[in-house]
mmCIF file of C-alpha atoms in Angstrom:
data_model
loop_
_atom_site.group_PDB
_atom_site.id
_atom_site.type_symbol
_atom_site.label_atom_id
_atom_site.label_comp_id
_atom_site.label_asym_id
_atom_site.label_seq_id
_atom_site.Cartn_x
_atom_site.Cartn_y
_atom_site.Cartn_z
ATOM 1 C CA UNK A 129 0.043 0.020 -0.100
ATOM 2 C CA UNK A 130 2.819 2.363 0.901
ATOM 3 C CA UNK A 131 4.164 2.057 -2.890
ATOM 4 C CA UNK A 132 1.005 3.707 -4.463
ATOM 5 C CA UNK A 133 1.681 7.089 -5.752
ATOM 6 C CA UNK A 134 -1.700 8.502 -5.315
ATOM 7 C CA UNK A 135 -1.491 11.923 -7.007
ATOM 8 C CA UNK A 136 -4.877 12.899 -5.212
ATOM 9 C CA UNK A 137 -3.606 12.197 -1.926
ATOM 10 C CA UNK A 138 -0.417 14.668 -2.741
ATOM 11 C CA UNK A 139 -3.014 17.359 -4.444
ATOM 12 C CA UNK A 140 -4.787 17.141 -1.231
ATOM 13 C CA UNK A 141 -1.763 18.397 0.933
ATOM 14 C CA UNK A 142 -1.409 20.928 -2.100
ATOM 15 C CA UNK A 143 -4.642 22.465 -1.124
ATOM 16 C CA UNK A 144 -3.763 22.644 2.437
ATOM 17 C CA UNK A 145 -0.590 24.223 1.791
ATOM 18 C CA UNK A 146 -2.339 26.716 -0.759
ATOM 19 C CA UNK A 147 -4.725 27.645 2.379
ATOM 20 C CA UNK A 148 -1.654 28.253 4.905
ATOM 21 C CA UNK A 149 0.043 30.553 2.308
ATOM 22 C CA UNK A 150 -2.853 32.466 1.795
ATOM 23 C CA UNK A 151 -3.412 32.862 5.467
ATOM 24 C CA UNK A 152 0.367 33.790 6.021
ATOM 25 C CA UNK A 153 0.235 36.540 3.586
ATOM 26 C CA UNK A 154 -3.100 37.646 4.906
ATOM 27 C CA UNK A 155 -1.335 37.939 8.599
ATOM 28 C CA UNK A 156 2.151 39.659 7.339
ATOM 29 C CA UNK A 157 1.593 41.663 4.052
ATOM 30 C CA UNK A 158 -2.243 42.099 2.805
ATOM 31 C CA UNK A 159 -5.586 41.554 4.722
ATOM 32 C CA UNK A 160 -7.125 41.344 0.990
ATOM 33 C CA UNK A 161 -5.244 38.745 -0.382
ATOM 34 C CA UNK A 162 -6.907 35.175 -1.503
ATOM 35 C CA UNK A 163 -5.668 32.027 -2.738
ATOM 36 C CA UNK A 164 -7.916 29.196 -3.741
ATOM 37 C CA UNK A 165 -7.992 25.888 -5.337
ATOM 38 C CA UNK A 166 -11.160 26.066 -7.078
ATOM 39 C CA UNK A 167 -11.238 22.561 -8.900
ATOM 40 C CA UNK A 168 -9.447 19.402 -9.089
ATOM 41 C CA UNK A 169 -9.166 17.324 -12.620
ATOM 42 C CA UNK A 170 -8.195 13.915 -11.351
ATOM 43 C CA UNK A 171 -7.342 11.117 -14.076
ATOM 44 C CA UNK A 172 -8.063 8.588 -14.368
ATOM 45 C CA UNK A 173 -11.692 9.046 -13.010
ATOM 46 C CA UNK A 174 -12.769 5.490 -11.904
ATOM 47 C CA UNK A 175 -13.328 5.237 -8.046
ATOM 48 C CA UNK A 176 -11.430 2.039 -7.781
ATOM 49 C CA UNK A 177 -8.076 3.303 -9.558
ATOM 50 C CA UNK A 178 -5.676 4.824 -7.817
ATOM 51 C CA UNK A 179 -5.120 8.495 -9.567
ATOM 52 C CA UNK A 180 -2.117 9.054 -11.330
ATOM 53 C CA UNK A 181 -2.388 12.560 -12.258
ATOM 54 C CA UNK A 182 -4.296 15.678 -10.563
ATOM 55 C CA UNK A 183 -4.563 19.314 -12.282
ATOM 56 C CA UNK A 184 -5.379 21.701 -9.791
ATOM 57 C CA UNK A 185 -6.863 25.335 -10.811
ATOM 58 C CA UNK A 186 -5.216 27.890 -8.509
ATOM 59 C CA UNK A 187 -6.477 31.137 -8.343
ATOM 60 C CA UNK A 188 -4.371 34.057 -6.426
ATOM 61 C CA UNK A 189 -5.947 37.412 -6.091
ATOM 62 C CA UNK A 190 -5.311 40.826 -4.428
ATOM 63 C CA UNK A 191 -6.191 44.311 -4.654
ATOM 64 C CA UNK A 192 -2.688 44.952 -5.664
ATOM 65 C CA UNK A 193 0.039 42.629 -7.247
ATOM 66 C CA UNK A 194 2.720 42.741 -5.016
ATOM 67 C CA UNK A 195 1.129 40.542 -2.188
ATOM 68 C CA UNK A 196 0.326 37.616 -4.630
ATOM 69 C CA UNK A 197 3.779 36.704 -5.258
ATOM 70 C CA UNK A 198 4.511 35.582 -1.829
ATOM 71 C CA UNK A 199 1.992 32.743 -1.768
ATOM 72 C CA UNK A 200 2.921 31.566 -5.473
ATOM 73 C CA UNK A 201 6.809 31.672 -4.372
ATOM 74 C CA UNK A 202 5.812 29.570 -1.351
ATOM 75 C CA UNK A 203 4.169 26.949 -3.320
ATOM 76 C CA UNK A 204 6.251 26.824 -6.464
ATOM 77 C CA UNK A 205 9.670 27.144 -4.670
ATOM 78 C CA UNK A 206 11.034 23.694 -3.339
ATOM 79 C CA UNK A 207 12.977 25.323 -0.876
ATOM 80 C CA UNK A 208 9.642 26.263 0.773
ATOM 81 C CA UNK A 209 7.567 23.389 0.442
ATOM 82 C CA UNK A 210 7.295 20.427 2.889
ATOM 83 C CA UNK A 211 8.551 17.145 1.819
ATOM 84 C CA UNK A 212 6.252 15.512 -0.746
ATOM 85 C CA UNK A 213 3.596 13.113 0.578
ATOM 86 C CA UNK A 214 4.482 9.460 -0.354
ATOM 87 C CA UNK A 215 7.728 10.514 -2.068
ATOM 88 C CA UNK A 216 5.852 12.137 -5.194
ATOM 89 C CA UNK A 217 6.829 15.876 -5.801
ATOM 90 C CA UNK A 218 4.356 17.746 -7.425
ATOM 91 C CA UNK A 219 4.771 19.389 -10.810
ATOM 92 C CA UNK A 220 3.780 22.914 -10.987
ATOM 93 C CA UNK A 221 3.103 24.672 -14.346
ATOM 94 C CA UNK A 222 1.333 28.107 -14.354
ATOM 95 C CA UNK A 223 -1.302 28.614 -17.119
ATOM 96 C CA UNK A 224 -2.693 31.782 -18.257
#
């Protein structure tokens, strides 16, 4: 069971990391900052198959651009991320 590379379990931790990064920015830089994972695309989709890929849709907003860089850096810089769950590091790619 420990050898299973469950991408959804890793994505679940990522969602919690997004929440923590946003809360940190709100406390230290900007009370109007927001970061949300609005949806997750999980593949393959059957309930009896371990997910191999998850694409989260991340939205980071604020009334000014500067505070938005902090949570994005915390989530994308490997030095700031916690160790990956189950040994599977996420691959993060920005989309327009």
